[in-house]
Short mmCIF file of C-alpha atoms in Angstrom, two decimals:
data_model
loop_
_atom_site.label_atom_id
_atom_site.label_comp_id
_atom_site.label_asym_id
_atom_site.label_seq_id
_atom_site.Cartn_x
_atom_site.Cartn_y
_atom_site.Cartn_z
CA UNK A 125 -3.70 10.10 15.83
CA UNK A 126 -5.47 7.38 17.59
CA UNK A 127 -6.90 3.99 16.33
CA UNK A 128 -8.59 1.39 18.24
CA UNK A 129 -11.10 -1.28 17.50
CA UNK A 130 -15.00 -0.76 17.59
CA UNK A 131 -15.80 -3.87 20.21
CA UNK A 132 -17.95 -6.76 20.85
CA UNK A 133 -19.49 -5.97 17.31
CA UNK A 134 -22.05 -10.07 17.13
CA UNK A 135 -21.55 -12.21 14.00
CA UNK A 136 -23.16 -9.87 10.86
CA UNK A 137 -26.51 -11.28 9.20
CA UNK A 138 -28.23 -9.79 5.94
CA UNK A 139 -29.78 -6.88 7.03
CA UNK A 140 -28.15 -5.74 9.88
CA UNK A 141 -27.94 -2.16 10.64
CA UNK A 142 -24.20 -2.04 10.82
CA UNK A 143 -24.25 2.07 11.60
CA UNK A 144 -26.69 1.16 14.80
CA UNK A 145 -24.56 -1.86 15.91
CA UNK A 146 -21.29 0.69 15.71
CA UNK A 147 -22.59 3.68 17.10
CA UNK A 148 -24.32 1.30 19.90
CA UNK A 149 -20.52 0.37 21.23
CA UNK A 150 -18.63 3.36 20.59
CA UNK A 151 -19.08 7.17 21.10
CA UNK A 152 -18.31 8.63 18.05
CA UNK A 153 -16.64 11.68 17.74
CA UNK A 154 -16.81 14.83 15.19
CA UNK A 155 -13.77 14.26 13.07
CA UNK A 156 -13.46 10.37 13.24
CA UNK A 157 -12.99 7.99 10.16
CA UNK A 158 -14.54 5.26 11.03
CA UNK A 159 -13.24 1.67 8.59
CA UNK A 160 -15.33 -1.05 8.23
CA UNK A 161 -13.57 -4.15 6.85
CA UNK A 162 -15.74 -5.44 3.56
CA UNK A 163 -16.56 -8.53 4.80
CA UNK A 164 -19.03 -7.07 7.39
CA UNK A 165 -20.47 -5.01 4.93
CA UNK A 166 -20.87 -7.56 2.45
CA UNK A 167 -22.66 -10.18 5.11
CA UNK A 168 -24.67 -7.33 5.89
CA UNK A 169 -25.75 -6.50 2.29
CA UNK A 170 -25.94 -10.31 1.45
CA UNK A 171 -23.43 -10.96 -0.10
CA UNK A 172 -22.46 -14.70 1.45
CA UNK A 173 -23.38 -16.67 -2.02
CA UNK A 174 -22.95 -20.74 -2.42
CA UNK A 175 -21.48 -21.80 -5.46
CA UNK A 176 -24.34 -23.75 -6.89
CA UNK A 177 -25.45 -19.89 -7.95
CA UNK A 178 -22.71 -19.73 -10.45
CA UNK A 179 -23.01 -22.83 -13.23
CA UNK A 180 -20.15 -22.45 -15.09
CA UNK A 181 -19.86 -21.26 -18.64
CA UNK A 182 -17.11 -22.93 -20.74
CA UNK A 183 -15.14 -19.89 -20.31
CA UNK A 184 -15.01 -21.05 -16.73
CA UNK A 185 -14.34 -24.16 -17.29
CA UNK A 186 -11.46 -23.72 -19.70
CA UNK A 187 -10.36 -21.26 -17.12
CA UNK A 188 -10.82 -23.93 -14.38
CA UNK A 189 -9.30 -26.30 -16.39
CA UNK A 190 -6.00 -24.55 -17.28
CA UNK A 191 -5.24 -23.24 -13.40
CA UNK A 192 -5.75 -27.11 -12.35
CA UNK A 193 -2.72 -28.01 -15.01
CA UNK A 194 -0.68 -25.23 -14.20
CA UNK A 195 -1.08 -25.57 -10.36
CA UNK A 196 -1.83 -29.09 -9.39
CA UNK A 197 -4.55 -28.38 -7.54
CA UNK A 198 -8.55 -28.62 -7.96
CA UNK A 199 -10.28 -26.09 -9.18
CA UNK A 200 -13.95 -25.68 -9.19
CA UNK A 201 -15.24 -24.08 -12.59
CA UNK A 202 -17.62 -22.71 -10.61
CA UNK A 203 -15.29 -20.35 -8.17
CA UNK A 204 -13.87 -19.34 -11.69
CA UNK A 205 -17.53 -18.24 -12.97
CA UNK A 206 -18.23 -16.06 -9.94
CA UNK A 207 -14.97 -14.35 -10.18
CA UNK A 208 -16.10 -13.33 -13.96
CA UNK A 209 -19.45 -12.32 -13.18
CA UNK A 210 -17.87 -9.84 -10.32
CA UNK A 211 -15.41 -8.46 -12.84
CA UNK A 212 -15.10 -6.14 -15.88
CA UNK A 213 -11.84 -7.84 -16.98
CA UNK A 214 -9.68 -10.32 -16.66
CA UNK A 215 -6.07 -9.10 -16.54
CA UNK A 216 -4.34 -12.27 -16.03
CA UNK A 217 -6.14 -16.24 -15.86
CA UNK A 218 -3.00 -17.82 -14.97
CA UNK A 219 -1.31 -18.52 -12.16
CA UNK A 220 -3.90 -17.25 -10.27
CA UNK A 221 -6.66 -14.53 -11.39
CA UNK A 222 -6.38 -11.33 -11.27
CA UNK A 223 -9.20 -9.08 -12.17
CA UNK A 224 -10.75 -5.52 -12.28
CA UNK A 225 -13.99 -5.37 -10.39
CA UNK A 226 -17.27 -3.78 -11.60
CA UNK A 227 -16.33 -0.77 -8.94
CA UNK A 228 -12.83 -0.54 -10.88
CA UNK A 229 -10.82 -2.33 -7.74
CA UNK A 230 -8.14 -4.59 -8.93
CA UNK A 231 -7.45 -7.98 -7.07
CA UNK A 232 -7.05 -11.76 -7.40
CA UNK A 233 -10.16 -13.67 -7.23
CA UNK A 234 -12.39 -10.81 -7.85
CA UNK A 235 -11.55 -10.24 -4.03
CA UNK A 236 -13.92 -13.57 -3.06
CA UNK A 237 -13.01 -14.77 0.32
CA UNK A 238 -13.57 -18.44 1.00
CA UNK A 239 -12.80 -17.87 4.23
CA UNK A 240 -14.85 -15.81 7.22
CA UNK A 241 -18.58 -17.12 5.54
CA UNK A 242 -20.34 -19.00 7.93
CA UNK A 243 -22.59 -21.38 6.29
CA UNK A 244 -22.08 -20.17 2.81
CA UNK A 245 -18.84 -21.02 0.15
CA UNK A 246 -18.19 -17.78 -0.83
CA UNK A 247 -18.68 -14.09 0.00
CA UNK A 248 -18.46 -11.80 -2.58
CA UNK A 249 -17.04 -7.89 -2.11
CA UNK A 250 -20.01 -5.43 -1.37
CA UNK A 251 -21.50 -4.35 -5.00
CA UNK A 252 -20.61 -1.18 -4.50
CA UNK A 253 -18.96 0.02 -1.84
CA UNK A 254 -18.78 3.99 -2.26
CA UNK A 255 -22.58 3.56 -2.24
CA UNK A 256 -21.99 1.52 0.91
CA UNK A 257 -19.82 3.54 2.73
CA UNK A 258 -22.48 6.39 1.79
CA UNK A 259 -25.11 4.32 3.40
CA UNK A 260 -23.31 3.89 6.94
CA UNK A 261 -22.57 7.60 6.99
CA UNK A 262 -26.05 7.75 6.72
CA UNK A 263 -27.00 5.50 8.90
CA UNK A 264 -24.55 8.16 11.76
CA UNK A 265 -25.92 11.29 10.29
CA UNK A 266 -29.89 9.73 11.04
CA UNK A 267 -28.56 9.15 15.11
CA UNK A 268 -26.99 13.07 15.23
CA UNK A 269 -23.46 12.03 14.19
CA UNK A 270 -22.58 14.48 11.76
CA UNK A 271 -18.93 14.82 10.87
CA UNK A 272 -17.53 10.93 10.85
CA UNK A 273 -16.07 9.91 7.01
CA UNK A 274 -16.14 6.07 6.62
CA UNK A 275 -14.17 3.95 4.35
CA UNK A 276 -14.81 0.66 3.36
CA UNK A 277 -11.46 -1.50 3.55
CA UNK A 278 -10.31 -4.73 2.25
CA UNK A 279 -6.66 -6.42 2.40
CA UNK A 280 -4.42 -7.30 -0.68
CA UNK A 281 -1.77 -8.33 -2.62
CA UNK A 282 -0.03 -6.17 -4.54
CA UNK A 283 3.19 -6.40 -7.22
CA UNK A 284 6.60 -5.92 -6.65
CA UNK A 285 6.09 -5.98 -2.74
CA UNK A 286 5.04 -9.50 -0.54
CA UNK A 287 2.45 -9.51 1.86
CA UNK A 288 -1.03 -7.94 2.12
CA UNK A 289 -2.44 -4.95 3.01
CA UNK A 290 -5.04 -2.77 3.87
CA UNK A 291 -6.86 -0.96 1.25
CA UNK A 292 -10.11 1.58 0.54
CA UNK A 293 -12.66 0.45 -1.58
CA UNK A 294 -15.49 2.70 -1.14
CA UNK A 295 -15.20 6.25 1.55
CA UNK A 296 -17.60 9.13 2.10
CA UNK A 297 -17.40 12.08 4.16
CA UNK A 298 -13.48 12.81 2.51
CA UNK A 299 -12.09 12.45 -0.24
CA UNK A 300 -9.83 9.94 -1.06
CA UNK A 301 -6.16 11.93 -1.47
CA UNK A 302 -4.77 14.56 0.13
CA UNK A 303 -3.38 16.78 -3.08
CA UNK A 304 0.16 18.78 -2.17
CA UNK A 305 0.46 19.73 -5.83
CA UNK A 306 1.90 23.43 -6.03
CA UNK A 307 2.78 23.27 -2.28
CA UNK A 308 6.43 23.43 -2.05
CA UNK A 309 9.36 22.05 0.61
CA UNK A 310 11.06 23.97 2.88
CA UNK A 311 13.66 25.67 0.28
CA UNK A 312 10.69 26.58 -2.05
CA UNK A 313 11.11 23.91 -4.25
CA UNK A 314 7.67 21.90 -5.60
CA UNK A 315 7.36 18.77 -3.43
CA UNK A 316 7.66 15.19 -5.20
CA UNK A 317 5.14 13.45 -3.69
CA UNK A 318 1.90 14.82 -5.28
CA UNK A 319 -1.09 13.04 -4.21
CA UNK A 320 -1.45 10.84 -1.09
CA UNK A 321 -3.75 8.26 -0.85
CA UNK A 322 -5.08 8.57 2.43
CA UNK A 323 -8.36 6.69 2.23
CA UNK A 324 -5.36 3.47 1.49
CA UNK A 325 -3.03 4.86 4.25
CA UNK A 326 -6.12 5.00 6.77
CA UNK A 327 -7.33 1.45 5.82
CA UNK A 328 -3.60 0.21 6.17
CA UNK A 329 -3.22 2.01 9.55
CA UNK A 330 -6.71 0.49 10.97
CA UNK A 331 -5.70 -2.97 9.94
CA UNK A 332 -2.91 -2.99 12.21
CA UNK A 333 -5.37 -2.89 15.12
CA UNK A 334 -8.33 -5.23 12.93
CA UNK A 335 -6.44 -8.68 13.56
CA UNK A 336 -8.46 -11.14 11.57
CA UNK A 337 -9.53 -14.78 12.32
CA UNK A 338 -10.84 -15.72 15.55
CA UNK A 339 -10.81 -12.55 17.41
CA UNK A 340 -11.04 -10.08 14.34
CA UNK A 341 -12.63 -6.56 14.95
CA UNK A 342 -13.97 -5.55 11.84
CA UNK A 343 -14.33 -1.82 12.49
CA UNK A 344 -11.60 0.51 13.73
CA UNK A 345 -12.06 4.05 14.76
CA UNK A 346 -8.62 6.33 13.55
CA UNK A 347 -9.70 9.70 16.21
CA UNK A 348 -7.73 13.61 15.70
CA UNK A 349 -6.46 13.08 12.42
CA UNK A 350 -6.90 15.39 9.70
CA UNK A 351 -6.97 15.77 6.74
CA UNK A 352 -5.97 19.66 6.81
CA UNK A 353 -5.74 22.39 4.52
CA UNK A 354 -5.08 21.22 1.66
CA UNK A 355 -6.62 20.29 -1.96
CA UNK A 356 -8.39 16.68 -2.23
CA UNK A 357 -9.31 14.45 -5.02
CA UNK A 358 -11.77 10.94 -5.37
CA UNK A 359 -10.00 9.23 -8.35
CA UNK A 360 -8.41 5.98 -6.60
CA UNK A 361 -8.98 3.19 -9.25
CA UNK A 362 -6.60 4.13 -12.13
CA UNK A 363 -7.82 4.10 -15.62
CA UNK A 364 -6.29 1.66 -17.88
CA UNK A 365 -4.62 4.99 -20.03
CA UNK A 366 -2.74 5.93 -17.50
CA UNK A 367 -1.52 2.08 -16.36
CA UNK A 368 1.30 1.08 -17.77
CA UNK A 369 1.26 -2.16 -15.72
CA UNK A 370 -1.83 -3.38 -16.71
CA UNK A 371 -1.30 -2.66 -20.44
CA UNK A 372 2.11 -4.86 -20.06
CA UNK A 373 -0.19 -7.53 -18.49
CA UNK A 374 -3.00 -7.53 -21.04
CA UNK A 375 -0.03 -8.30 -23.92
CA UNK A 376 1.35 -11.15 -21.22
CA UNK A 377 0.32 -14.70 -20.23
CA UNK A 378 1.74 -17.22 -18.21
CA UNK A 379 3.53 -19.67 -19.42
CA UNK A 380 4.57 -22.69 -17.48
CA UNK A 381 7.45 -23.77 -20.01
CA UNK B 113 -2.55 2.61 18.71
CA UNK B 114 -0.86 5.73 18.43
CA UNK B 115 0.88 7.56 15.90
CA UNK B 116 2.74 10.95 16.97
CA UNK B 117 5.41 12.88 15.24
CA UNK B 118 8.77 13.89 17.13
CA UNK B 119 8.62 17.52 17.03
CA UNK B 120 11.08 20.02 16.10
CA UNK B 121 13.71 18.24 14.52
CA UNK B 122 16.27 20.23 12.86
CA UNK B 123 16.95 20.13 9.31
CA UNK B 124 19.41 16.82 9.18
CA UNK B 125 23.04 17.44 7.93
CA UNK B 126 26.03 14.74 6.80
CA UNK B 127 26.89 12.87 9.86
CA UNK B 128 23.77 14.03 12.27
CA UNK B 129 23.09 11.18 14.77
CA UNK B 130 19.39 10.34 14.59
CA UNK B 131 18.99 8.02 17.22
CA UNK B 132 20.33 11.10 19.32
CA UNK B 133 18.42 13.62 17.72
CA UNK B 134 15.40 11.78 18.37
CA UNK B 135 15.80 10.53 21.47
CA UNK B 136 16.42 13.90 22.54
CA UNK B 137 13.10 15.35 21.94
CA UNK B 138 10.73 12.24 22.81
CA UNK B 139 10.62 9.86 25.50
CA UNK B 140 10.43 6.40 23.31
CA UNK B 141 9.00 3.43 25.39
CA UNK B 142 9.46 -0.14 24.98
CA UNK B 143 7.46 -1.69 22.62
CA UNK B 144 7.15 1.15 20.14
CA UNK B 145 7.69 1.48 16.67
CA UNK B 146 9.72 4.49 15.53
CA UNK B 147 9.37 5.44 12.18
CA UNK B 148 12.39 7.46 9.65
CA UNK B 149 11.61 8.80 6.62
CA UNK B 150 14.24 8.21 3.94
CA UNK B 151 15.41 11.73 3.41
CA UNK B 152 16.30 12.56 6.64
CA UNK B 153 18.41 9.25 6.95
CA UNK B 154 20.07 10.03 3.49
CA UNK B 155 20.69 13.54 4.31
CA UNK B 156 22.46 12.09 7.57
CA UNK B 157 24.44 9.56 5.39
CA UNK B 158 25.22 12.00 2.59
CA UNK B 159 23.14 11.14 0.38
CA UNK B 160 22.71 14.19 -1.18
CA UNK B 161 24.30 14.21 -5.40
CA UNK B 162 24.80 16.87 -7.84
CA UNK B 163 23.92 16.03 -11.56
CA UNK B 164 27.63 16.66 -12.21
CA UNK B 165 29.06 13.73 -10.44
CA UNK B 166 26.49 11.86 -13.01
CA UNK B 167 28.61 11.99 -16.49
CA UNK B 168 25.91 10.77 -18.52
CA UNK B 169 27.01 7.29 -20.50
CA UNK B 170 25.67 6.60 -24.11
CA UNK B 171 22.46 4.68 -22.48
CA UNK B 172 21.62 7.33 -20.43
CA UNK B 173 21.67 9.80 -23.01
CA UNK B 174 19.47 7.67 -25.14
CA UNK B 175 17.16 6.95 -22.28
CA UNK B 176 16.42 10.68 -21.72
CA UNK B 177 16.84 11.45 -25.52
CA UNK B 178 13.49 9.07 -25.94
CA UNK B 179 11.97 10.62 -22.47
CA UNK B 180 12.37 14.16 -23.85
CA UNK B 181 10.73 13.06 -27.20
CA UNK B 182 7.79 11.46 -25.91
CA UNK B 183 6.90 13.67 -23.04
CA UNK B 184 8.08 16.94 -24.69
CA UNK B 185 10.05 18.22 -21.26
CA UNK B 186 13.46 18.32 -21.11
CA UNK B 187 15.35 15.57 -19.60
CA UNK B 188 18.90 15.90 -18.14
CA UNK B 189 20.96 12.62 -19.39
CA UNK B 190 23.01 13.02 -15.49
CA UNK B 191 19.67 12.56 -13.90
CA UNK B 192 18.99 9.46 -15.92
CA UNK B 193 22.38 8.43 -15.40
CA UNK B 194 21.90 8.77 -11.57
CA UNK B 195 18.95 6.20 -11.69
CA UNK B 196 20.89 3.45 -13.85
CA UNK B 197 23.61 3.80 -10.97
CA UNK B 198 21.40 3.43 -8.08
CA UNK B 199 19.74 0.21 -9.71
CA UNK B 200 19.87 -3.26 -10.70
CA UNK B 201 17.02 -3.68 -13.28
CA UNK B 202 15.10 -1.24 -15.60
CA UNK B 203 11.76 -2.46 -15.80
CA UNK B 204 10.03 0.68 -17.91
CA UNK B 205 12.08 3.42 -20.02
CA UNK B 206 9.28 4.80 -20.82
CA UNK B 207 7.01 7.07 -20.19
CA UNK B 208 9.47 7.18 -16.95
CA UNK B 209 11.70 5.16 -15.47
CA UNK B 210 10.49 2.40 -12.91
CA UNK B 211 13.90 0.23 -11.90
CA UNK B 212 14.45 -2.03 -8.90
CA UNK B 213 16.98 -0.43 -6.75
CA UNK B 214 20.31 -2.30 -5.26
CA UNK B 215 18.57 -3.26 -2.53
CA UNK B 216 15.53 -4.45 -4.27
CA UNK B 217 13.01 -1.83 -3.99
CA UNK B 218 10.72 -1.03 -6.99
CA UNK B 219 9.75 2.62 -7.62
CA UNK B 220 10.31 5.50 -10.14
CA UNK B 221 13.44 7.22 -10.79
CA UNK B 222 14.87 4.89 -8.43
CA UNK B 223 13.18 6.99 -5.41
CA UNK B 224 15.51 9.68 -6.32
CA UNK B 225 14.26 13.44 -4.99
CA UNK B 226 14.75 16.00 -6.46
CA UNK B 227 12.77 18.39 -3.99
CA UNK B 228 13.28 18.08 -0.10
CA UNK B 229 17.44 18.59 -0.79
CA UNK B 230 18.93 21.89 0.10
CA UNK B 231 22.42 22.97 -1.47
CA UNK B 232 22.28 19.80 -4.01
CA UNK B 233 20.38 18.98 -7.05
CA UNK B 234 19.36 15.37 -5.63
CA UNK B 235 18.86 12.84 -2.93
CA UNK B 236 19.27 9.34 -3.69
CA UNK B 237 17.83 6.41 -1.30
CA UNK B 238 19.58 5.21 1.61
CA UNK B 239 22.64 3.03 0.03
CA UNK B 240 20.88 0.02 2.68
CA UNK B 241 17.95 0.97 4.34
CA UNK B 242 17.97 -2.04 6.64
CA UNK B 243 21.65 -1.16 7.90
CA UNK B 244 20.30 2.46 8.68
CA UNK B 245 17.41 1.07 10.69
CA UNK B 246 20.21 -1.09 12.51
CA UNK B 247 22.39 1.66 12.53
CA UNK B 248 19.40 3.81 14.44
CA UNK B 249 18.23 1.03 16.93
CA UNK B 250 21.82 0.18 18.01
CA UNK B 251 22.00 4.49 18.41
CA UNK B 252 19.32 3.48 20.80
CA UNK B 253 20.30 0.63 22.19
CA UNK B 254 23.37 2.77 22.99
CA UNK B 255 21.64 5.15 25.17
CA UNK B 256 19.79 2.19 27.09
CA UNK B 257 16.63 2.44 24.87
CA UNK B 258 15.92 -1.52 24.62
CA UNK B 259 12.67 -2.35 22.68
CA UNK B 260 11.99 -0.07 20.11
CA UNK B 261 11.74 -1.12 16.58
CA UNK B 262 12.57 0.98 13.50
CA UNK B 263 11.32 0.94 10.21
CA UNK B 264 12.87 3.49 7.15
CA UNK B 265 10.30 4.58 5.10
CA UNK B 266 9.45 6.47 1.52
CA UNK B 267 6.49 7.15 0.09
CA UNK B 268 5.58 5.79 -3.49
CA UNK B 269 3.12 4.89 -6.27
CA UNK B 270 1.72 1.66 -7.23
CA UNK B 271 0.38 0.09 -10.39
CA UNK B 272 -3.68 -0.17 -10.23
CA UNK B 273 -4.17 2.66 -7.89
CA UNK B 274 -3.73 6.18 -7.77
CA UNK B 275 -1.26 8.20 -5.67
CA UNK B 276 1.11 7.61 -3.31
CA UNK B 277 1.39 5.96 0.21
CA UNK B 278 4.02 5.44 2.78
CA UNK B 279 6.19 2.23 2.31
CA UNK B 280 8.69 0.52 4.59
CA UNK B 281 12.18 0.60 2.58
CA UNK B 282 14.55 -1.06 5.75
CA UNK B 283 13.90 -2.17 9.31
CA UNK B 284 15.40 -3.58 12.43
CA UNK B 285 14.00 -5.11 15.85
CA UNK B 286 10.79 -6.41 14.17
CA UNK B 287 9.84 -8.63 11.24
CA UNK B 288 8.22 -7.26 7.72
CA UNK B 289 5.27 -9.61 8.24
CA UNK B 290 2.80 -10.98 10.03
CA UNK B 291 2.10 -14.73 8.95
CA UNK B 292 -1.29 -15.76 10.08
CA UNK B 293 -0.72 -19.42 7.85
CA UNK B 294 -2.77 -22.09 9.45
CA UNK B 295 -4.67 -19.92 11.72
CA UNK B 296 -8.22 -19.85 10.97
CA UNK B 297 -11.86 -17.91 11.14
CA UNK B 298 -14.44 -18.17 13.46
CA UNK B 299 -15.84 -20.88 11.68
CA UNK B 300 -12.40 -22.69 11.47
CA UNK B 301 -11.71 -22.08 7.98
CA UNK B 302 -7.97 -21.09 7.26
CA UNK B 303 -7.86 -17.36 6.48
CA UNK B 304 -7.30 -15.98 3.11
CA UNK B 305 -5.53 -13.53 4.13
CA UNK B 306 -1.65 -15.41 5.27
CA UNK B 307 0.63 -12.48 5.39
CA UNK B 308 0.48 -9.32 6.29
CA UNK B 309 2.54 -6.54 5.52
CA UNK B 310 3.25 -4.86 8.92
CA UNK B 311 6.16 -2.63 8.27
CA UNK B 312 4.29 -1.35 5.07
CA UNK B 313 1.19 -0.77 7.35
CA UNK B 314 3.14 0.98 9.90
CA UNK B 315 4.99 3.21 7.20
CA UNK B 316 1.79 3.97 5.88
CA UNK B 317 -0.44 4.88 9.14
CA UNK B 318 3.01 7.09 10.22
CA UNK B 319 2.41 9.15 6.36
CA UNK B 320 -0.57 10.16 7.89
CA UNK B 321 0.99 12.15 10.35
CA UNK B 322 4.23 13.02 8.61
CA UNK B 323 3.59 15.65 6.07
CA UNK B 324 5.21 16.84 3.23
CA UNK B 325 6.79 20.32 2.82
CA UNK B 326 7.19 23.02 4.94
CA UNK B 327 5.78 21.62 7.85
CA UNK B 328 6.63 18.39 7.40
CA UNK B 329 7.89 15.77 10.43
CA UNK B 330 9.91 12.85 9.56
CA UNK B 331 10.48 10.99 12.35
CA UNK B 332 6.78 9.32 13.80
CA UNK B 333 6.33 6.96 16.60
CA UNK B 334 3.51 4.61 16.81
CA UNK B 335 2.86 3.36 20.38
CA UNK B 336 0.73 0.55 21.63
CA UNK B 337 0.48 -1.51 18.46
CA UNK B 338 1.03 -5.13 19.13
CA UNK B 339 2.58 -7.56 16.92
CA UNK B 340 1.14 -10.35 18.66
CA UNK B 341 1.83 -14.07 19.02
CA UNK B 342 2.49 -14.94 15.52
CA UNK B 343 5.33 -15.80 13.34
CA UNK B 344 7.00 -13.21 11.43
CA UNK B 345 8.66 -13.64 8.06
CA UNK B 346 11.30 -11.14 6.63
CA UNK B 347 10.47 -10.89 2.97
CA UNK B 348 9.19 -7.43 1.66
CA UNK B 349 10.83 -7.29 -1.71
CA UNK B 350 8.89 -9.99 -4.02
CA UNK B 351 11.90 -12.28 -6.41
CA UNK B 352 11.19 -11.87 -9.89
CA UNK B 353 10.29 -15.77 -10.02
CA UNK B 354 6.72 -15.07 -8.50
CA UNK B 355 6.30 -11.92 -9.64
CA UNK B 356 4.17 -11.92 -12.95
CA UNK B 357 4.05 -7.97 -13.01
CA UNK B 358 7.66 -7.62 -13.45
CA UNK B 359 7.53 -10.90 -15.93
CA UNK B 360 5.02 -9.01 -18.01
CA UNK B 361 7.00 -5.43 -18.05
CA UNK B 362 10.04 -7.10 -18.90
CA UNK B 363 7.90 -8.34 -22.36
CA UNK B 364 6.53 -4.58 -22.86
CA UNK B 365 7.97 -1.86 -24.32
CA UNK B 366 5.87 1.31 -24.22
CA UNK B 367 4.86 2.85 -27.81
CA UNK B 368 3.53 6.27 -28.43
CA UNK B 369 2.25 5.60 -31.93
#
């Protein structure tokens, strides 16, 4: 398995083509997953937003209000309004927030970055970025290039472990596990490990090679991998039923005493 | 970047040298990052249990007594006995057990297999993951193989998102992070993005080409990957001071009714 960075790709605008920019620099290949990191996709689809666009609600300002007090630091009501209006709940509003987003993908800040937006405050995670990924596949299947999944990636936090890392938000062309249940070790009994996340392993393994900042390379090509024989599923959000974590933190909140 | 497995390793027995099995069957160059999958280093450290060297205690046999009743499978006290020895903190009894092991890693069962383990009913985790990775590079270092790092890995489940990926449990001759603090975008903003996970990234992009099962190749070496001119950090396993997730499941009991 190979990765390397798609180069030379210009500062994204609304409306670029980002398929036609890829394919322009690299020679894709039948079997190739090629990641594009969200903030690309989102400059691309418009998504740099200022945050006069978000007058905040006094949710948002008691929100604001409280992380100032616990934290010491400023905190524009406003930041706090566009992370609700990107999110479906709000799983913790103190120390920091942590959210689920419309498309089901749990982060802090609704995923905003402040960072990487020329000319703008924010820029907000695509809308949807299945759809998106879907859309750049397209975009290679209209120029001949048939058999190249893409995944949309992002980086994050996570519990329990420090540091960020890569992670899927929207693929198409695969699915998003590889499923080894019934498949069995090599003494015939059933493995442990059920489901692999390989749309998360894949956006991990191209961020090694992304860098970020100055000389950042927003799309990595991962060449002769596969996914192989083997049963695949989609579901990669979980469902709150099934999260034991996030029912603990919707019982929890922070308190600074 | 490349990822390839070391082929044809045998199965790994009590006392098998790694660094000499693998160095036997690929030629490792400086600069790359060798990667060990957990149950071939505890199956070389003898890390293979039966249940009966697990007398159950009166906690353990009301842990799996309220396992068996809420998940209607039976639940063998030893077993749950085995993962209250191999850990410091239980952080959900139910509907399994999620603990943080002695040396600080969070997972189910205390990333005890039951599959993968021939002759025994179990495999518990390295007793130090970051001594085996030492233990492997000075095996290396030994036979005049100078700059190759190596990271111990697992593969395991997270709150939020489904499945599994690979994680880095120990490692030696690199950092665990990459800390991009006070480096900045294009348009000089400081990045949002401050550390990054490399040896959980690396662990990850090496599950890809590991397998499970029958086929399945534990040792991986990725070549050509670059940690760069920027300052590492050593942290992987998050304190429970900042950590709000394991704050909030040590509030939360779960309830059936």
């Amino acid at each position: 398995m190979e990765c390397f960075a798609v180069p030379d790709l210009p500062e994204i605008r609304p409306g670029d083509d980002l398929a036609d920019l890829i394919a322009d620099r690299v020679a894709l290949e039948d079997g190739d997953v090629l990641t594009v990191a969200s903030t690309v996709v989102s400059k691309a689809e418009g998504r740099a937003a200022n945050l006069s666009a978000f007058p905040a609600s006094p949710r948002a300002r008691e929100i604001a209000s409280r992380l100032e007090d616990l934290t010491g630091e400023e905190k524009d009501p406003r930041f706090a309004q566009a992370v609700l209006e990107e999110s479906t709940e709000l799983l913790m509003d103190a120390p920091f927030l942590l959210t689920e987003s419309r498309f089901g993908h749990v982060s802090v800040n609704a995923g905003i970055d402040r960072s990487n937006v020329p000319d703008h405050d924010l820029l907000l995670l695509p809308k949807h970025p299945e759809s998106s990924a879907e859309r750049i596949r397209d975009g290679l299947l209209e120029r001949g290039i048939e058999d190249v999944a893409v995944i949309v990636t992002d980086t994050c936090g996570r519990p329990f472990r420090h540091g960020q890392r890569g992670v899927a938000l929207g693929w198409a062309g695969m699915p998003a596990s590889r499923d080894w249940r019934g498949e069995h070790d090599r003494d015939g009994r059933e493995l442990g490990v059920t489901v692999q996340s390989v749309v998360d392993e894949l956006a991990s393994a191209a961020n090694l090679v992304t860098g970020e900042g100055d000389d950042g390379n927003p799309a990595v090509v991962v060449r002769n991998w596969e996914f192989g024989d083997h049963d695949g599923s989609n579901e990669l959000f979980r469902e709150v039923e099934g999260d034991f974590v996030r029912q603990a933190l919707r019982q929890w909140r922070f308190d600074d005493a």
